[in-house]
PDB file of C-alpha atoms in Angstrom:
ATOM      1  CA  UNK Q 181       0.000   0.000   0.000  1.00 46.00           C
ATOM      2  CA  UNK Q 182       4.314   9.390  -3.893  1.00 45.00           C
ATOM      3  CA  UNK Q 183       2.679  10.900  -6.721  1.00 41.00           C
ATOM      4  CA  UNK Q 184       2.708   7.350  -7.823  1.00 40.00           C
ATOM      5  CA  UNK Q 185       3.185   5.598  -4.555  1.00 43.00           C
ATOM      6  CA  UNK Q 186       2.471   8.316  -2.046  1.00 41.00           C
ATOM      7  CA  UNK Q 187      -0.954   8.551  -3.566  1.00 40.00           C
ATOM      8  CA  UNK Q 188      -2.731   5.666  -1.968  1.00 45.00           C
ATOM      9  CA  UNK Q 189      -1.275   2.221  -2.430  1.00 43.00           C
ATOM     10  CA  UNK Q 190       1.010   3.499   0.262  1.00 43.00           C
ATOM     11  CA  UNK Q 191      -2.008   4.541   2.283  1.00 42.00           C
ATOM     12  CA  UNK Q 192      -3.742   1.192   1.825  1.00 40.00           C
ATOM     13  CA  UNK Q 193      -2.649   0.577   4.991  1.00 38.00           C
ATOM     14  CA  UNK Q 194      -1.151   2.259   2.025  1.00 39.00           C
ATOM     15  CA  UNK Q 195       0.547   1.766   1.063  1.00 38.00           C
ATOM     16  CA  UNK Q 196       0.653   3.133  -0.644  1.00 36.00           C
ATOM     17  CA  UNK Q 197      -0.343   3.141  -1.555  1.00 37.00           C
ATOM     18  CA  UNK Q 198       0.395   4.487  -1.355  1.00 37.00           C
ATOM     19  CA  UNK Q 199      -1.661   7.003  -3.064  1.00 39.00           C
ATOM     20  CA  UNK Q 200      -4.309   9.439  -1.430  1.00 36.00           C
ATOM     21  CA  UNK Q 201      -2.956  12.964  -1.893  1.00 34.00           C
ATOM     22  CA  UNK Q 202      -3.363  16.029   0.261  1.00 33.00           C
ATOM     23  CA  UNK Q 203      -5.674  18.469   1.950  1.00 30.00           C
ATOM     24  CA  UNK Q 204      -6.195  22.027   0.791  1.00 32.00           C
ATOM     25  CA  UNK Q 205      -3.345  24.416   1.537  1.00 33.00           C
ATOM     26  CA  UNK Q 206      -3.138  28.119   2.208  1.00 34.00           C
ATOM     27  CA  UNK Q 207      -0.890  28.934  -0.778  1.00 38.00           C
ATOM     28  CA  UNK Q 208      -2.925  30.168  -3.791  1.00 45.00           C
ATOM     29  CA  UNK Q 209      -3.154  27.448  -6.452  1.00 49.00           C
ATOM     30  CA  UNK Q 210      -1.877  29.780  -9.162  1.00 51.00           C
ATOM     31  CA  UNK Q 211       1.353  30.336  -7.217  1.00 74.00           C
ATOM     32  CA  UNK Q 212       2.318  26.667  -7.022  1.00 88.00           C
ATOM     33  CA  UNK Q 213       4.893  25.020  -9.258  1.00 94.00           C
ATOM     34  CA  UNK Q 214       4.563  21.373 -10.278  1.00 96.00           C
ATOM     35  CA  UNK Q 215       7.095  20.327  -7.656  1.00 93.00           C
ATOM     36  CA  UNK Q 216       5.310  22.329  -4.968  1.00 93.00           C
ATOM     37  CA  UNK Q 217       2.005  20.642  -5.808  1.00 94.00           C
ATOM     38  CA  UNK Q 218       3.653  17.241  -5.459  1.00 88.00           C
ATOM     39  CA  UNK Q 219       5.336  18.290  -2.203  1.00 84.00           C
ATOM     40  CA  UNK Q 220       2.033  19.500  -0.772  1.00 83.00           C
ATOM     41  CA  UNK Q 221       0.638  16.088  -1.667  1.00 78.00           C
ATOM     42  CA  UNK Q 222       3.398  14.264   0.174  1.00 74.00           C
ATOM     43  CA  UNK Q 223       3.060  16.543   3.201  1.00 74.00           C
ATOM     44  CA  UNK Q 224      -0.714  16.253   3.480  1.00 69.00           C
ATOM     45  CA  UNK Q 225      -2.467  15.586   6.794  1.00 65.00           C
ATOM     46  CA  UNK Q 226      -2.953  11.820   7.057  1.00 79.00           C
ATOM     47  CA  UNK Q 227      -3.023  11.017  10.741  1.00 88.00           C
ATOM     48  CA  UNK Q 228      -0.359   9.503  12.953  1.00 93.00           C
ATOM     49  CA  UNK Q 229      -1.409   5.988  11.992  1.00 96.00           C
ATOM     50  CA  UNK Q 230      -4.080   4.086  10.071  1.00 97.00           C
ATOM     51  CA  UNK Q 231      -5.762   0.684  10.116  1.00 98.00           C
ATOM     52  CA  UNK Q 232      -8.081  -0.768   7.481  1.00 98.00           C
ATOM     53  CA  UNK Q 233      -9.549  -3.957   6.125  1.00 98.00           C
ATOM     54  CA  UNK Q 234      -9.216  -4.594   2.417  1.00 98.00           C
ATOM     55  CA  UNK Q 235     -10.721  -6.777  -0.254  1.00 98.00           C
ATOM     56  CA  UNK Q 236      -8.365  -7.445  -3.161  1.00 98.00           C
ATOM     57  CA  UNK Q 237      -9.738  -8.721  -6.476  1.00 99.00           C
ATOM     58  CA  UNK Q 238      -7.187  -9.893  -9.041  1.00 99.00           C
ATOM     59  CA  UNK Q 239      -8.531 -10.207 -12.590  1.00 99.00           C
ATOM     60  CA  UNK Q 240      -6.399 -12.096 -15.130  1.00 98.00           C
ATOM     61  CA  UNK Q 241      -6.300 -11.269 -18.872  1.00 98.00           C
ATOM     62  CA  UNK Q 242      -8.816 -14.070 -19.528  1.00 97.00           C
ATOM     63  CA  UNK Q 243     -11.234 -12.684 -16.931  1.00 97.00           C
ATOM     64  CA  UNK Q 244     -10.544 -15.169 -14.133  1.00 98.00           C
ATOM     65  CA  UNK Q 245     -11.049 -13.593 -10.691  1.00 98.00           C
ATOM     66  CA  UNK Q 246      -9.264 -14.297  -7.420  1.00 98.00           C
ATOM     67  CA  UNK Q 247     -10.424 -12.591  -4.231  1.00 98.00           C
ATOM     68  CA  UNK Q 248      -8.261 -12.039  -1.163  1.00 98.00           C
ATOM     69  CA  UNK Q 249      -8.941 -10.351   2.171  1.00 98.00           C
ATOM     70  CA  UNK Q 250      -6.314  -8.616   4.287  1.00 98.00           C
ATOM     71  CA  UNK Q 251      -5.780  -6.184   7.141  1.00 98.00           C
ATOM     72  CA  UNK Q 252      -3.396  -3.246   6.900  1.00 98.00           C
ATOM     73  CA  UNK Q 253      -1.632  -1.163   9.542  1.00 98.00           C
ATOM     74  CA  UNK Q 254       0.402   1.995   8.819  1.00 97.00           C
ATOM     75  CA  UNK Q 255       2.319   4.274  11.166  1.00 96.00           C
ATOM     76  CA  UNK Q 256       4.061   7.501  10.168  1.00 93.00           C
ATOM     77  CA  UNK Q 257       7.455   8.302  11.691  1.00 91.00           C
ATOM     78  CA  UNK Q 258       9.982  11.104  11.089  1.00 89.00           C
ATOM     79  CA  UNK Q 259      11.975   8.675   8.908  1.00 88.00           C
ATOM     80  CA  UNK Q 260       8.981   7.527   6.846  1.00 87.00           C
ATOM     81  CA  UNK Q 261       6.029   5.160   7.080  1.00 92.00           C
ATOM     82  CA  UNK Q 262       5.958   1.674   8.561  1.00 96.00           C
ATOM     83  CA  UNK Q 263       3.477  -0.686   6.905  1.00 97.00           C
ATOM     84  CA  UNK Q 264       2.256  -4.163   7.818  1.00 98.00           C
ATOM     85  CA  UNK Q 265      -0.121  -6.176   5.622  1.00 98.00           C
ATOM     86  CA  UNK Q 266      -1.620  -9.495   6.756  1.00 98.00           C
ATOM     87  CA  UNK Q 267      -3.750 -11.734   4.508  1.00 98.00           C
ATOM     88  CA  UNK Q 268      -6.630 -13.566   6.209  1.00 98.00           C
ATOM     89  CA  UNK Q 269      -8.536 -15.151   3.290  1.00 97.00           C
ATOM     90  CA  UNK Q 270      -8.637 -17.490   1.392  1.00 97.00           C
ATOM     91  CA  UNK Q 271      -7.033 -20.433   3.187  1.00 96.00           C
ATOM     92  CA  UNK Q 272      -4.184 -20.859   0.691  1.00 94.00           C
ATOM     93  CA  UNK Q 273      -2.797 -17.402   1.504  1.00 96.00           C
ATOM     94  CA  UNK Q 274      -3.951 -17.028   5.124  1.00 97.00           C
ATOM     95  CA  UNK Q 275      -1.185 -15.728   7.387  1.00 97.00           C
ATOM     96  CA  UNK Q 276       0.975 -14.366   4.570  1.00 98.00           C
ATOM     97  CA  UNK Q 277       2.431 -11.039   5.665  1.00 98.00           C
ATOM     98  CA  UNK Q 278       4.370  -8.094   4.275  1.00 98.00           C
ATOM     99  CA  UNK Q 279       6.398  -5.544   6.243  1.00 98.00           C
ATOM    100  CA  UNK Q 280       7.826  -2.321   4.817  1.00 97.00           C
ATOM    101  CA  UNK Q 281       9.991   0.164   6.728  1.00 96.00           C
ATOM    102  CA  UNK Q 282      10.738   3.416   4.916  1.00 92.00           C
ATOM    103  CA  UNK Q 283      13.946   5.413   5.297  1.00 88.00           C
ATOM    104  CA  UNK Q 284      14.486   8.945   4.072  1.00 83.00           C
ATOM    105  CA  UNK Q 285      17.385   9.173   1.647  1.00 78.00           C
ATOM    106  CA  UNK Q 286      18.050   5.432   1.451  1.00 82.00           C
ATOM    107  CA  UNK Q 287      16.239   2.301   0.230  1.00 84.00           C
ATOM    108  CA  UNK Q 288      13.270   0.905   2.127  1.00 89.00           C
ATOM    109  CA  UNK Q 289      13.522  -2.380   4.011  1.00 95.00           C
ATOM    110  CA  UNK Q 290      10.884  -4.912   2.949  1.00 97.00           C
ATOM    111  CA  UNK Q 291      10.148  -8.477   4.071  1.00 98.00           C
ATOM    112  CA  UNK Q 292       7.661 -11.110   2.927  1.00 98.00           C
ATOM    113  CA  UNK Q 293       6.459 -13.831   5.285  1.00 98.00           C
ATOM    114  CA  UNK Q 294       5.058 -17.099   3.892  1.00 96.00           C
ATOM    115  CA  UNK Q 295       3.643 -19.473   6.559  1.00 95.00           C
ATOM    116  CA  UNK Q 296       4.776 -22.535   4.592  1.00 93.00           C
ATOM    117  CA  UNK Q 297       8.387 -21.352   4.894  1.00 92.00           C
ATOM    118  CA  UNK Q 298       8.053 -20.519   8.580  1.00 90.00           C
ATOM    119  CA  UNK Q 299      10.258 -17.451   8.260  1.00 92.00           C
ATOM    120  CA  UNK Q 300      10.394 -14.091   6.528  1.00 96.00           C
ATOM    121  CA  UNK Q 301      12.456 -13.237   3.466  1.00 96.00           C
ATOM    122  CA  UNK Q 302      13.976  -9.845   2.738  1.00 97.00           C
ATOM    123  CA  UNK Q 303      12.998  -8.371  -0.622  1.00 96.00           C
ATOM    124  CA  UNK Q 304      16.199  -7.519  -2.507  1.00 94.00           C
ATOM    125  CA  UNK Q 305      16.524  -4.299  -4.493  1.00 89.00           C
ATOM    126  CA  UNK Q 306      16.624  -6.348  -7.693  1.00 89.00           C
ATOM    127  CA  UNK Q 307      13.153  -7.723  -6.859  1.00 93.00           C
ATOM    128  CA  UNK Q 308      11.417  -4.382  -6.289  1.00 92.00           C
ATOM    129  CA  UNK Q 309      10.024  -4.272  -9.839  1.00 93.00           C
ATOM    130  CA  UNK Q 310       8.452  -7.736  -9.524  1.00 95.00           C
ATOM    131  CA  UNK Q 311       4.756  -8.399  -8.929  1.00 96.00           C
ATOM    132  CA  UNK Q 312       3.577  -8.365  -5.320  1.00 96.00           C
ATOM    133  CA  UNK Q 313       1.966 -11.785  -4.758  1.00 96.00           C
ATOM    134  CA  UNK Q 314       0.544 -12.023  -8.267  1.00 95.00           C
ATOM    135  CA  UNK Q 315      -1.112  -8.586  -8.270  1.00 98.00           C
ATOM    136  CA  UNK Q 316      -0.619  -5.670 -10.650  1.00 98.00           C
ATOM    137  CA  UNK Q 317       1.239  -3.798  -7.902  1.00 97.00           C
ATOM    138  CA  UNK Q 318       4.987  -4.245  -7.506  1.00 96.00           C
ATOM    139  CA  UNK Q 319       7.097  -4.154  -4.362  1.00 94.00           C
ATOM    140  CA  UNK Q 320       8.348  -0.787  -5.614  1.00 92.00           C
ATOM    141  CA  UNK Q 321       4.758   0.503  -5.646  1.00 92.00           C
ATOM    142  CA  UNK Q 322       4.471  -0.386  -1.954  1.00 89.00           C
ATOM    143  CA  UNK Q 323       7.635   1.473  -0.999  1.00 80.00           C
ATOM    144  CA  UNK Q 324       8.578   5.085  -0.433  1.00 71.00           C
ATOM    145  CA  UNK Q 325       8.623   7.634  -3.239  1.00 75.00           C
ATOM    146  CA  UNK Q 326      11.401  10.211  -3.150  1.00 82.00           C
ATOM    147  CA  UNK Q 327      10.165  13.435  -4.716  1.00 87.00           C
ATOM    148  CA  UNK Q 328      13.647  14.514  -5.828  1.00 89.00           C
ATOM    149  CA  UNK Q 329      14.208  11.282  -7.770  1.00 91.00           C
ATOM    150  CA  UNK Q 330      11.977  12.890 -10.425  1.00 94.00           C
ATOM    151  CA  UNK Q 331      11.765  16.113 -12.425  1.00 96.00           C
ATOM    152  CA  UNK Q 332       8.234  17.512 -12.248  1.00 96.00           C
ATOM    153  CA  UNK Q 333       6.444  19.499 -14.952  1.00 96.00           C
ATOM    154  CA  UNK Q 334       2.904  20.832 -15.165  1.00 96.00           C
ATOM    155  CA  UNK Q 335       1.524  19.559 -18.468  1.00 97.00           C
ATOM    156  CA  UNK Q 336      -1.932  21.131 -18.366  1.00 95.00           C
ATOM    157  CA  UNK Q 337      -5.040  21.745 -16.306  1.00 95.00           C
ATOM    158  CA  UNK Q 338      -8.230  19.848 -17.140  1.00 96.00           C
ATOM    159  CA  UNK Q 339     -11.355  18.274 -15.714  1.00 96.00           C
ATOM    160  CA  UNK Q 340     -11.484  14.581 -14.831  1.00 95.00           C
ATOM    161  CA  UNK Q 341     -14.821  13.110 -13.760  1.00 91.00           C
ATOM    162  CA  UNK Q 342     -16.106  16.642 -13.270  1.00 92.00           C
ATOM    163  CA  UNK Q 343     -13.258  17.799 -11.009  1.00 92.00           C
ATOM    164  CA  UNK Q 344     -10.648  20.422 -11.918  1.00 93.00           C
ATOM    165  CA  UNK Q 345      -7.193  18.821 -11.914  1.00 94.00           C
ATOM    166  CA  UNK Q 346      -3.549  19.572 -12.441  1.00 94.00           C
ATOM    167  CA  UNK Q 347      -1.867  17.078 -14.774  1.00 97.00           C
ATOM    168  CA  UNK Q 348       1.761  16.640 -13.721  1.00 96.00           C
ATOM    169  CA  UNK Q 349       4.510  14.723 -15.498  1.00 97.00           C
ATOM    170  CA  UNK Q 350       7.236  13.333 -13.219  1.00 96.00           C
ATOM    171  CA  UNK Q 351      10.260  12.114 -15.185  1.00 97.00           C
ATOM    172  CA  UNK Q 352      12.687   9.743 -13.486  1.00 95.00           C
ATOM    173  CA  UNK Q 353      16.293  10.805 -12.930  1.00 93.00           C
ATOM    174  CA  UNK Q 354      17.341   7.179 -13.347  1.00 86.00           C
ATOM    175  CA  UNK Q 355      16.104   5.548 -10.156  1.00 82.00           C
ATOM    176  CA  UNK Q 356      13.286   3.007 -10.055  1.00 84.00           C
ATOM    177  CA  UNK Q 357      11.707   0.974 -12.836  1.00 89.00           C
ATOM    178  CA  UNK Q 358       9.378   3.638 -14.241  1.00 95.00           C
ATOM    179  CA  UNK Q 359      10.642   6.168 -16.775  1.00 97.00           C
ATOM    180  CA  UNK Q 360       7.910   8.636 -15.888  1.00 96.00           C
ATOM    181  CA  UNK Q 361       4.587   9.084 -14.130  1.00 97.00           C
ATOM    182  CA  UNK Q 362       1.671  11.289 -15.154  1.00 97.00           C
ATOM    183  CA  UNK Q 363      -0.645  12.197 -12.290  1.00 95.00           C
ATOM    184  CA  UNK Q 364      -4.024  13.922 -12.136  1.00 94.00           C
ATOM    185  CA  UNK Q 365      -4.373  15.845  -8.843  1.00 92.00           C
ATOM    186  CA  UNK Q 366      -7.633  17.483  -7.879  1.00 90.00           C
ATOM    187  CA  UNK Q 367      -7.426  21.200  -7.165  1.00 91.00           C
ATOM    188  CA  UNK Q 368     -10.141  21.269  -4.517  1.00 88.00           C
ATOM    189  CA  UNK Q 369      -8.658  18.708  -2.128  1.00 86.00           C
ATOM    190  CA  UNK Q 370      -5.278  17.653  -3.570  1.00 88.00           C
ATOM    191  CA  UNK Q 371      -6.344  14.039  -3.971  1.00 86.00           C
ATOM    192  CA  UNK Q 372      -4.578  12.125  -6.747  1.00 89.00           C
ATOM    193  CA  UNK Q 373      -7.314  10.534  -8.858  1.00 92.00           C
ATOM    194  CA  UNK Q 374      -5.331   8.952 -11.685  1.00 95.00           C
ATOM    195  CA  UNK Q 375      -1.726   7.923 -12.337  1.00 96.00           C
ATOM    196  CA  UNK Q 376      -0.140   6.608 -15.521  1.00 98.00           C
ATOM    197  CA  UNK Q 377       3.050   4.525 -15.149  1.00 98.00           C
ATOM    198  CA  UNK Q 378       5.470   4.332 -18.101  1.00 98.00           C
ATOM    199  CA  UNK Q 379       8.039   1.575 -18.574  1.00 96.00           C
ATOM    200  CA  UNK Q 380      11.762   1.955 -19.283  1.00 95.00           C
ATOM    201  CA  UNK Q 381      11.027   2.310 -23.021  1.00 96.00           C
ATOM    202  CA  UNK Q 382       8.596   5.151 -22.422  1.00 96.00           C
ATOM    203  CA  UNK Q 383       5.533   3.028 -23.187  1.00 98.00           C
ATOM    204  CA  UNK Q 384       2.402   3.163 -21.049  1.00 99.00           C
ATOM    205  CA  UNK Q 385       2.539   0.183 -18.672  1.00 98.00           C
ATOM    206  CA  UNK Q 386      -0.121   0.646 -15.984  1.00 98.00           C
ATOM    207  CA  UNK Q 387      -2.918   3.003 -15.010  1.00 98.00           C
ATOM    208  CA  UNK Q 388      -4.072   3.558 -11.426  1.00 98.00           C
ATOM    209  CA  UNK Q 389      -7.494   5.100 -10.860  1.00 97.00           C
ATOM    210  CA  UNK Q 390      -9.159   5.939  -7.555  1.00 94.00           C
ATOM    211  CA  UNK Q 391     -12.734   6.209  -6.376  1.00 90.00           C
ATOM    212  CA  UNK Q 392     -15.028   6.418  -3.358  1.00 92.00           C
ATOM    213  CA  UNK Q 393     -13.092   9.374  -1.954  1.00 92.00           C
ATOM    214  CA  UNK Q 394     -14.489  10.446   1.417  1.00 94.00           C
ATOM    215  CA  UNK Q 395     -13.442  12.310   4.544  1.00 94.00           C
ATOM    216  CA  UNK Q 396     -12.843  10.198   7.649  1.00 95.00           C
ATOM    217  CA  UNK Q 397     -11.981  12.160  10.789  1.00 94.00           C
ATOM    218  CA  UNK Q 398     -11.297  15.135   8.530  1.00 91.00           C
ATOM    219  CA  UNK Q 399      -8.788  13.184   6.405  1.00 93.00           C
ATOM    220  CA  UNK Q 400      -9.402  12.663   2.697  1.00 92.00           C
ATOM    221  CA  UNK Q 401      -9.378   8.905   2.176  1.00 93.00           C
ATOM    222  CA  UNK Q 402      -9.411   6.875  -1.034  1.00 94.00           C
ATOM    223  CA  UNK Q 403     -11.457   3.721  -0.422  1.00 96.00           C
ATOM    224  CA  UNK Q 404     -11.130   2.165  -3.868  1.00 97.00           C
ATOM    225  CA  UNK Q 405      -8.090   1.743  -6.133  1.00 97.00           C
ATOM    226  CA  UNK Q 406      -7.892   0.026  -9.502  1.00 98.00           C
ATOM    227  CA  UNK Q 407      -4.489  -0.809 -10.998  1.00 98.00           C
ATOM    228  CA  UNK Q 408      -4.682  -1.943 -14.625  1.00 98.00           C
ATOM    229  CA  UNK Q 409      -1.730  -3.352 -16.548  1.00 98.00           C
ATOM    230  CA  UNK Q 410      -2.548  -2.192 -20.077  1.00 98.00           C
ATOM    231  CA  UNK Q 411       0.264  -4.249 -21.602  1.00 98.00           C
ATOM    232  CA  UNK Q 412      -0.880  -7.541 -20.045  1.00 98.00           C
ATOM    233  CA  UNK Q 413      -4.603  -6.867 -19.812  1.00 98.00           C
ATOM    234  CA  UNK Q 414      -4.788  -7.727 -16.101  1.00 98.00           C
ATOM    235  CA  UNK Q 415      -6.307  -5.690 -13.281  1.00 98.00           C
ATOM    236  CA  UNK Q 416      -6.199  -5.513  -9.469  1.00 99.00           C
ATOM    237  CA  UNK Q 417      -8.987  -3.854  -7.473  1.00 98.00           C
ATOM    238  CA  UNK Q 418      -8.533  -2.796  -3.841  1.00 98.00           C
ATOM    239  CA  UNK Q 419     -11.541  -1.823  -1.723  1.00 98.00           C
ATOM    240  CA  UNK Q 420     -11.032  -0.489   1.816  1.00 98.00           C
ATOM    241  CA  UNK Q 421     -13.456  -0.764   4.719  1.00 97.00           C
ATOM    242  CA  UNK Q 422     -13.332  -0.041   8.447  1.00 97.00           C
ATOM    243  CA  UNK Q 423     -10.707   2.682   7.982  1.00 97.00           C
ATOM    244  CA  UNK Q 424      -9.558   4.181  11.293  1.00 97.00           C
ATOM    245  CA  UNK Q 425      -6.961   6.834  12.064  1.00 97.00           C
ATOM    246  CA  UNK Q 426      -4.898   7.686  15.150  1.00 96.00           C
ATOM    247  CA  UNK Q 427      -5.330   4.371  16.957  1.00 96.00           C
ATOM    248  CA  UNK Q 428      -2.034   4.656  18.836  1.00 97.00           C
ATOM    249  CA  UNK Q 429      -0.242   1.821  17.014  1.00 98.00           C
ATOM    250  CA  UNK Q 430       2.949   0.688  18.773  1.00 97.00           C
ATOM    251  CA  UNK Q 431       6.335   0.359  17.078  1.00 96.00           C
ATOM    252  CA  UNK Q 432       6.648  -3.302  18.061  1.00 95.00           C
ATOM    253  CA  UNK Q 433       3.778  -4.093  15.683  1.00 98.00           C
ATOM    254  CA  UNK Q 434       6.127  -3.321  12.794  1.00 98.00           C
ATOM    255  CA  UNK Q 435       8.893  -5.839  13.480  1.00 98.00           C
ATOM    256  CA  UNK Q 436      10.093  -9.067  11.881  1.00 97.00           C
ATOM    257  CA  UNK Q 437       9.216 -10.874  15.112  1.00 96.00           C
ATOM    258  CA  UNK Q 438       5.596  -9.779  14.811  1.00 97.00           C
ATOM    259  CA  UNK Q 439       5.561 -10.432  11.062  1.00 97.00           C
ATOM    260  CA  UNK Q 440       6.496 -14.060  11.731  1.00 96.00           C
ATOM    261  CA  UNK Q 441       4.058 -14.432  14.625  1.00 91.00           C
ATOM    262  CA  UNK Q 442       1.243 -16.411  13.025  1.00 81.00           C
TER     263      UNK Q 442
END
């Protein structure tokens, strides 16, 4: 669960999310540069921590559906977010867990726990572009997004689903697997409503769209995310329920010991 990952896959839990973006700010919209808009998104009010239940629907190119249920916990710290995901249904994935610890200025630490193995496995940097448990999200999508790893440019302003948006192109400086991202950010509440992900060859790879955007405890929250791989024809849908903020989550929840406690 950045423009790409700080939007709301990060805030699934996030994740990502990692991907709901920002409350209104006091700076006039006309005075903001593309980078400032993105920075306001990253700095948005999002609570000290968050818990949620999620239903994940994975749709293959031939239309076959697989449904999974999981619980997500996220805690913000001065060094970045800590995220724990735990799958509870169906039986063949029950107990599987994922832990991500962000670090400012250096790579995130990520671990995957599979009950059949009885221990967790660190996700290597070379694996970050791989699919997360057969979904259309990658491990990179679930990690931190460094704003200065990209050059940001305002392409245009337009309406999307009736809302006025900025359309911002973020071009990679050479880090990560995406060559660029194009993000639609609503002007009225700074929520990112659409993101296009481009591969290393500059071709459109995936499109993330968001929906069911509501305020919970005064925090703009995206309760539905759809990630579509346009090259493969697959799709992953995430639907959040029972979202709660500021529950006082303890640091010892986000440890390898707890990840392996199943």
